[in-house]
mmCIF file of C-alpha atoms in Angstrom:
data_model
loop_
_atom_site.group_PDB
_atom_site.id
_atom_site.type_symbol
_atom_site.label_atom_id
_atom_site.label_comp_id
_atom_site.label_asym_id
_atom_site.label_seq_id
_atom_site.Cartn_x
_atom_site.Cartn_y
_atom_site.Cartn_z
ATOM 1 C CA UNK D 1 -12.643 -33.914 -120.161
ATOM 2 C CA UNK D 2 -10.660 -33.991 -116.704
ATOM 3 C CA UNK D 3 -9.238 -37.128 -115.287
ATOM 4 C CA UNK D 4 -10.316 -38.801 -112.384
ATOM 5 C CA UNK D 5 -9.257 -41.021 -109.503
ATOM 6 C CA UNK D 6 -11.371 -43.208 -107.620
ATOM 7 C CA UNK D 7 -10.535 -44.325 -104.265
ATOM 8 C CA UNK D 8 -10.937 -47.384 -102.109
ATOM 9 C CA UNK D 9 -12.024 -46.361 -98.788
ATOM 10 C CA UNK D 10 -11.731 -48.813 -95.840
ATOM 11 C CA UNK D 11 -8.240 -49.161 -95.304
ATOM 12 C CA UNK D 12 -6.850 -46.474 -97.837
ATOM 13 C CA UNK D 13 -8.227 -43.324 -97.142
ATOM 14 C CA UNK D 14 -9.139 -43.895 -93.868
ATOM 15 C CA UNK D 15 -7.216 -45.861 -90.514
ATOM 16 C CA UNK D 16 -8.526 -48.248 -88.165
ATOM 17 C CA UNK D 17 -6.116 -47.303 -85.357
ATOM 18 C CA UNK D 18 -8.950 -45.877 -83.685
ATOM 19 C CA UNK D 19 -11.113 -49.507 -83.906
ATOM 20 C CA UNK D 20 -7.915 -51.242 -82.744
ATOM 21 C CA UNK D 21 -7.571 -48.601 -79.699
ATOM 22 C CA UNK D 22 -11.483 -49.470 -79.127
ATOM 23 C CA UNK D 23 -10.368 -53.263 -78.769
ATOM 24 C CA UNK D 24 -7.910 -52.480 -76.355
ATOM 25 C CA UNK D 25 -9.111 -50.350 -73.696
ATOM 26 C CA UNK D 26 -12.401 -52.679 -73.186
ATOM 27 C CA UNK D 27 -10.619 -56.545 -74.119
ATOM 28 C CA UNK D 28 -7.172 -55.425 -73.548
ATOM 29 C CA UNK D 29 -6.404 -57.454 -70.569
ATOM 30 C CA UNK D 30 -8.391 -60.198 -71.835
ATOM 31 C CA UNK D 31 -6.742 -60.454 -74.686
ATOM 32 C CA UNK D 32 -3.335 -60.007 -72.887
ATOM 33 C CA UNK D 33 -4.036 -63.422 -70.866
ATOM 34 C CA UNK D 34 -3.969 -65.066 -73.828
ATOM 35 C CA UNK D 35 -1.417 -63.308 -75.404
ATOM 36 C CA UNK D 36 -2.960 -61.931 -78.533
ATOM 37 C CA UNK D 37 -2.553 -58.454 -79.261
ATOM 38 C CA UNK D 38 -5.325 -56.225 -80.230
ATOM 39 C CA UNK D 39 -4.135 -55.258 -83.854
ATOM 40 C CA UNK D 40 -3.373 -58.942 -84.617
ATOM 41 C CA UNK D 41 -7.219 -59.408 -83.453
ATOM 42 C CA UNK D 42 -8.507 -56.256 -85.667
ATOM 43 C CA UNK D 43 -7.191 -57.651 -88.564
ATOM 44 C CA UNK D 44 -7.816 -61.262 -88.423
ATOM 45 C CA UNK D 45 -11.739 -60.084 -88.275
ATOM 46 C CA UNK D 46 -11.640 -57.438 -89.890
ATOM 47 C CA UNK D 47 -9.898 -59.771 -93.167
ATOM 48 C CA UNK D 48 -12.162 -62.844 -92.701
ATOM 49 C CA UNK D 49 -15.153 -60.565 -92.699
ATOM 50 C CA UNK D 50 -14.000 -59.061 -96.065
ATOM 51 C CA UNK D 51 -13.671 -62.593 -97.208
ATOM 52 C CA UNK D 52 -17.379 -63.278 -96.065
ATOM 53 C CA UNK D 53 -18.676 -59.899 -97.708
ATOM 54 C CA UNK D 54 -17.132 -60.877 -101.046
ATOM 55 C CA UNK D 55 -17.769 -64.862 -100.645
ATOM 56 C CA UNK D 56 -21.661 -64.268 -99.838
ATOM 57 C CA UNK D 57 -21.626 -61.879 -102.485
ATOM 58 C CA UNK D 58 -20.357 -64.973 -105.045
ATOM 59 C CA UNK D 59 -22.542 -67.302 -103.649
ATOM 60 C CA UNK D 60 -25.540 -64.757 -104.799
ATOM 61 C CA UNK D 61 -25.787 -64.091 -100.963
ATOM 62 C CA UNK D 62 -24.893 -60.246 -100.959
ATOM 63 C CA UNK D 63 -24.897 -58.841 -97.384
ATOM 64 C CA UNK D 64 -23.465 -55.536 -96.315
ATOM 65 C CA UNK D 65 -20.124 -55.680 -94.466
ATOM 66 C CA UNK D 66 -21.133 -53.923 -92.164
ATOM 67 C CA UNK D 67 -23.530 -56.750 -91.207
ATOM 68 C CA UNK D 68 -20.961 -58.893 -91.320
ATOM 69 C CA UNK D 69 -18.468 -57.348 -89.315
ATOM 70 C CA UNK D 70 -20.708 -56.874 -86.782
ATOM 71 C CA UNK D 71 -22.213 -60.599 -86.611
ATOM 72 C CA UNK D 72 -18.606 -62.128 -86.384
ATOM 73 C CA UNK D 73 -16.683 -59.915 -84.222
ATOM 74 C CA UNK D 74 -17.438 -62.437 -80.951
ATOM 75 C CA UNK D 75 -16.216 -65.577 -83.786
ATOM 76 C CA UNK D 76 -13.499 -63.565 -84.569
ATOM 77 C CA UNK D 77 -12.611 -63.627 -80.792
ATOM 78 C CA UNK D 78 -13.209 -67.303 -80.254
ATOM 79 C CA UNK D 79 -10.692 -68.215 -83.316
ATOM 80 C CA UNK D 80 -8.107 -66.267 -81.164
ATOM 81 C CA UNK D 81 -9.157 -68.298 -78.320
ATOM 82 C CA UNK D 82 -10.790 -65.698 -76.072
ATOM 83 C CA UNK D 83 -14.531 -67.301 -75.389
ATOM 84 C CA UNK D 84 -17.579 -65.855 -76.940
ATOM 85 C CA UNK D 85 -18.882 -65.347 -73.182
ATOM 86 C CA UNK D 86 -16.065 -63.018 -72.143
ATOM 87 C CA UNK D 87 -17.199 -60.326 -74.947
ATOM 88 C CA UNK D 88 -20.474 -58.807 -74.010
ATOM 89 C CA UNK D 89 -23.136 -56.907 -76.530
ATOM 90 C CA UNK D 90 -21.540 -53.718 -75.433
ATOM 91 C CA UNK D 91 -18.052 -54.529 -76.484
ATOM 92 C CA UNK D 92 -19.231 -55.200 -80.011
ATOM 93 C CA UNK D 93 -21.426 -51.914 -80.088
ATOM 94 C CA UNK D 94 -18.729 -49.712 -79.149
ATOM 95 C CA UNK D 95 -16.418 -51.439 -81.429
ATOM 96 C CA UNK D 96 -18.828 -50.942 -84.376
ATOM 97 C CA UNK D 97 -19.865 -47.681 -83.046
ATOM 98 C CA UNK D 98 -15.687 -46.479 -84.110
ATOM 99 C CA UNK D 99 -16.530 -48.281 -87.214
ATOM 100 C CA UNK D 100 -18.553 -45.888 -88.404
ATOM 101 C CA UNK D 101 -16.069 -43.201 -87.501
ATOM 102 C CA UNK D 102 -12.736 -44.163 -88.668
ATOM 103 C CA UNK D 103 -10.198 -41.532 -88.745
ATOM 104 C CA UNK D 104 -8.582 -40.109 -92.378
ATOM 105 C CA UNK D 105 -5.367 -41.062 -93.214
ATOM 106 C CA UNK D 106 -2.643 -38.420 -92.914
ATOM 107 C CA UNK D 107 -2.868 -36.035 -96.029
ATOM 108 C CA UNK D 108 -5.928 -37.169 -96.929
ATOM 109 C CA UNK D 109 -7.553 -33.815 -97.437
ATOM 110 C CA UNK D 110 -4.828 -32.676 -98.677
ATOM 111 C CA UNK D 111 -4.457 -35.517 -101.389
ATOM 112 C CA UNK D 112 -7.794 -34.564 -102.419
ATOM 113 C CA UNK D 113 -7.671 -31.108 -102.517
ATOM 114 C CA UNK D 114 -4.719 -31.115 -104.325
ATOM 115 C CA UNK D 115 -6.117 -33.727 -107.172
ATOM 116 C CA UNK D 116 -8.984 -31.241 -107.702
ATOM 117 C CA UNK D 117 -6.672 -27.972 -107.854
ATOM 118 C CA UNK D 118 -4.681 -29.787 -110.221
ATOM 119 C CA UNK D 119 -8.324 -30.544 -112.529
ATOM 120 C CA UNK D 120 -9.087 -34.267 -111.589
ATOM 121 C CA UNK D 121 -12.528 -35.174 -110.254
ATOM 122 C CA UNK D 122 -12.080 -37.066 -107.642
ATOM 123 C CA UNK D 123 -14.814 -40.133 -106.742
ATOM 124 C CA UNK D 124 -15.045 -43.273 -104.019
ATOM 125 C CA UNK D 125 -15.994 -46.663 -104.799
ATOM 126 C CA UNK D 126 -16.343 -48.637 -101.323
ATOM 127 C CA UNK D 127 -17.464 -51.804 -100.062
ATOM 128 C CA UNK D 128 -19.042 -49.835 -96.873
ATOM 129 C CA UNK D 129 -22.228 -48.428 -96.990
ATOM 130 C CA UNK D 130 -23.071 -44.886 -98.411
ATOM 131 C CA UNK D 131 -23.880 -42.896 -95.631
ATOM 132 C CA UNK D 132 -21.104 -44.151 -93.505
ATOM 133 C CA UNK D 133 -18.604 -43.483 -95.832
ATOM 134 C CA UNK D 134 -20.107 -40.144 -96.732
ATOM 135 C CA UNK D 135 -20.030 -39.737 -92.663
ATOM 136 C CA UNK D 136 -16.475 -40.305 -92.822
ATOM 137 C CA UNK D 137 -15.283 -37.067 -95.315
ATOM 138 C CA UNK D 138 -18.232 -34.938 -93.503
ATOM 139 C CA UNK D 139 -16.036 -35.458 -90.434
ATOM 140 C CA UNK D 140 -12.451 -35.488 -91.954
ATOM 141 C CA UNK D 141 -13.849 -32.209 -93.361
ATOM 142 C CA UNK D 142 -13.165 -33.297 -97.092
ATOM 143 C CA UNK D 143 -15.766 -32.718 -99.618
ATOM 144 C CA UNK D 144 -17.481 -35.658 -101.417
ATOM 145 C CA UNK D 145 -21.258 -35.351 -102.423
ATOM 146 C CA UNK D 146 -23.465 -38.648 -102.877
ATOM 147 C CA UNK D 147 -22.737 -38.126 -106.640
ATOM 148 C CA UNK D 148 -18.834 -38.507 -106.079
ATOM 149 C CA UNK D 149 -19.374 -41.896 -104.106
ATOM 150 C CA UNK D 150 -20.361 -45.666 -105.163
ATOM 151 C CA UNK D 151 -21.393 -48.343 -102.540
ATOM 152 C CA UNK D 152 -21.423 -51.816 -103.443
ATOM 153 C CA UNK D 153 -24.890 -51.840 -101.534
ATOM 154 C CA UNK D 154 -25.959 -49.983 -104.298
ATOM 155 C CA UNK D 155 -25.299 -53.072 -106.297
ATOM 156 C CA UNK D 156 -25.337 -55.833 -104.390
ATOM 157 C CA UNK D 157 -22.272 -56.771 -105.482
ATOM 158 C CA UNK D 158 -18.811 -56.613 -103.609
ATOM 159 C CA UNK D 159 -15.398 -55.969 -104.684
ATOM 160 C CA UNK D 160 -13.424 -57.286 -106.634
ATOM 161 C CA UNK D 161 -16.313 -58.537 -108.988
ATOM 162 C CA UNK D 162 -16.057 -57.077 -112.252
ATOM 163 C CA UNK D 163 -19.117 -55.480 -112.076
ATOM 164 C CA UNK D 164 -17.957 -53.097 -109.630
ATOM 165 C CA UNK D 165 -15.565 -51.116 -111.767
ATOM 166 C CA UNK D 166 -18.212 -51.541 -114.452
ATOM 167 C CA UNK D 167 -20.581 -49.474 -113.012
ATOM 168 C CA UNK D 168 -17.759 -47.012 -111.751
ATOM 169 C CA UNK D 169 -16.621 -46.672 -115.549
ATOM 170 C CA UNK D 170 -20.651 -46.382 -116.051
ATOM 171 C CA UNK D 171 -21.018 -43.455 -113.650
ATOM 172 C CA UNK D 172 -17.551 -41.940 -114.607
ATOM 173 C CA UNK D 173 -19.403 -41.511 -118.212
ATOM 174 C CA UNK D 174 -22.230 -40.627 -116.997
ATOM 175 C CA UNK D 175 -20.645 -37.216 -115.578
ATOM 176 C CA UNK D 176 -18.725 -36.803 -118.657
ATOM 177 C CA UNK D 177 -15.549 -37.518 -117.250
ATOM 178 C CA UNK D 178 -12.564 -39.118 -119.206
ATOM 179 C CA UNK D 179 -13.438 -41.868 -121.502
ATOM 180 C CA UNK D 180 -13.043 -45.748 -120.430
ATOM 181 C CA UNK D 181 -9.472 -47.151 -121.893
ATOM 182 C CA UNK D 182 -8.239 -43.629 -122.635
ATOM 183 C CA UNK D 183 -5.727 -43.709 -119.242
ATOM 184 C CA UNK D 184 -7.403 -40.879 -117.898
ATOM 185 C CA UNK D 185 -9.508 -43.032 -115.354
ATOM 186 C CA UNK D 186 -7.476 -43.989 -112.262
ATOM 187 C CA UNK D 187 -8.245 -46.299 -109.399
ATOM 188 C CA UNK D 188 -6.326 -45.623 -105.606
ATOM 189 C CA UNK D 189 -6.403 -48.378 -103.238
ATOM 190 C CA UNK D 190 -3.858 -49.540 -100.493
ATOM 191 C CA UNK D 191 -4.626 -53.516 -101.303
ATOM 192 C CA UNK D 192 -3.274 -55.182 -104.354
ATOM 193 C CA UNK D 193 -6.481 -57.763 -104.997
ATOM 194 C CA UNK D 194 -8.430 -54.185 -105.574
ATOM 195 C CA UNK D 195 -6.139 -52.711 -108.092
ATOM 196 C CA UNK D 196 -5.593 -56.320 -110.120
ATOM 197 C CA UNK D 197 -9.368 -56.036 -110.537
ATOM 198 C CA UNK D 198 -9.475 -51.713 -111.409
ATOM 199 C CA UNK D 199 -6.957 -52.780 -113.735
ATOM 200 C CA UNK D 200 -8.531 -55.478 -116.014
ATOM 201 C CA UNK D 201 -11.652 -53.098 -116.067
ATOM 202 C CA UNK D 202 -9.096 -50.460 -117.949
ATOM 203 C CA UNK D 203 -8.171 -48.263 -114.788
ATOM 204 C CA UNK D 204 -4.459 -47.028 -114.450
ATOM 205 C CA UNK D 205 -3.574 -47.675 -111.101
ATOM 206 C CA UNK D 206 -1.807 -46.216 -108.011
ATOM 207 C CA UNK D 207 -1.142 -48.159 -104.624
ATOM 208 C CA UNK D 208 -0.513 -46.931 -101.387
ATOM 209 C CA UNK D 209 1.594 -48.389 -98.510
ATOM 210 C CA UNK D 210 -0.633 -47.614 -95.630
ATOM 211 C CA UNK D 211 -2.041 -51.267 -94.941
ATOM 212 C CA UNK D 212 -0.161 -54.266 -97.015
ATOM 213 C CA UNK D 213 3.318 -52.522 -97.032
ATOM 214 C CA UNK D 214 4.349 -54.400 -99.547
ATOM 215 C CA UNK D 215 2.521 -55.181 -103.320
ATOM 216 C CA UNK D 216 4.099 -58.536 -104.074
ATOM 217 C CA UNK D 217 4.598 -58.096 -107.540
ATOM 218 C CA UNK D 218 5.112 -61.613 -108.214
ATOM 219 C CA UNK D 219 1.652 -62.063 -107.303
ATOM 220 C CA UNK D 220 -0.377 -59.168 -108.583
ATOM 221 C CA UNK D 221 2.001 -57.385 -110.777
ATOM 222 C CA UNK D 222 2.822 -54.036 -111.846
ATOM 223 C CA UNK D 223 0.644 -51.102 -110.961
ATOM 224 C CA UNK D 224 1.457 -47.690 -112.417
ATOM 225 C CA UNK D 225 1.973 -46.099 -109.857
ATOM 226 C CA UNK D 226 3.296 -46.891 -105.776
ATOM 227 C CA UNK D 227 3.398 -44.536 -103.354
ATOM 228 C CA UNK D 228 4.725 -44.724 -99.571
ATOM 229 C CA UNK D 229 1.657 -41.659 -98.453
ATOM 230 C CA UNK D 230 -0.783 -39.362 -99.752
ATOM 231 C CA UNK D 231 2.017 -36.929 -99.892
ATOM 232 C CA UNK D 232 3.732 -38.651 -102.644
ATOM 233 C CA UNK D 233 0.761 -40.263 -104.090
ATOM 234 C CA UNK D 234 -0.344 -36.672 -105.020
ATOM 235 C CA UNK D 235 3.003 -35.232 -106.484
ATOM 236 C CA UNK D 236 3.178 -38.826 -108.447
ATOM 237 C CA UNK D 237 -0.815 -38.400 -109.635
ATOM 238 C CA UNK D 238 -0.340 -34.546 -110.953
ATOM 239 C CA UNK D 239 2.795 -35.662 -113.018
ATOM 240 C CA UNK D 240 1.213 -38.536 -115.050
#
């Protein structure tokens, strides 16, 4: 049976450089008045909104990030001190419109491609919704069917709840690949609280650089594999 890796999505196959640039050109001077930068404001919502996605979602409250994201953008502004009144309705739609077209990260496709050349199936498991993050390959022009993706909407239940990378080892058997504990199922994901979970469940893991830069072992220790790009991650993932 072939191995597989499942990715993460938000974040570590695809950037938000785009979403940041979005902030910018219509809050830039705004935000320049009171001296926040539009990167430090990306994160500081986008973060707290995964902390609401996966707090609701303990609190038996499960509501699609997206949702979220998208009803605390202008609370995300006031915490940075620019008033709820200086960001209009149209601000927030265009900013959630680039949302839901994030670009890939570089060697993406090729990452993939290479995985499947090599034998591995290759799957996503995501906190975003389905379609979006099926939107997302169709336009990075990387292949992923329905069958090779896994929303926590499907669920109702966000990472890193256990019961995520259950029913990724579920579906993983389901399609006959690998066996769960065998070390032939691998989770991918740029942020260190997603891997400490994908490993527990009996994933190997890999992390990438591209977001947290740096995996604070001390804190979430050792993952199988690191890897500074997709470029490396893929020469490391065909040697193991």
């Amino acid at each position: 049976m072939p191995k597989s890796a499942s990715f993460d999505v938000l974040g570590t196959c695809f950037d938000f450089t785009p979403t940041i640039d979005i902030i910018r050109e219509r809050l830039g001077d705004k935000l320049k008045a009171i001296n926040v930068d539009p990167k430090t404001l990306f994160f500081s919502w986008f973060f707290a909104a995964q902390r609401d996605f996966t707090y609701t979602s303990i609190a038996g409250s499960y509501t699609p990030i997206a949702k979220i994201l998208k009803l605390t953008f202008k609370r995300a502004c006031m915490v940075v001190d620019l008033p709820a009144d200086q960001v209009n309705d149209e601000d927030v739609a265009a900013v959630m419109d680039c949302v839901t077209k994030l670009s890939p990260r570089k060697g993406l496709k090729e990452c993939f491609d290479g995985l499947r050349e090599a034998g591995w199936d290759v799957y996503a498991v995501t906190n975003g919704g389905k379609q979006t993050s099926l939107k997302y390959y169709e336009l990075a022009s990387i292949e992923l069917d329905a069958d090779h993706l896994l929303s926590c909407d499907d669920i109702k239940v966000a990472k890193p709840d256990a019961r995520v990378y259950e029913a990724a080892h579920q579906h993983l058997t389901s399609r006959g690949v690998g066996k769960e504990g065998d070390g032939e199922r691998w989770f991918v994901a740029a942020h260190a609280w997603d891997l400490i979970a994908a490993r527990k469940a009996g994933f190997k893991t890999a992390w990438v650089a591209h977001e947290e830069h740096d995996p604070v072992t001390e804190v979430f220790g050792k993952f199988d594999v690191y890897a500074k790009d997709f470029e490396e991650l893929l020469a490391k993932m065909k040697a193991v």
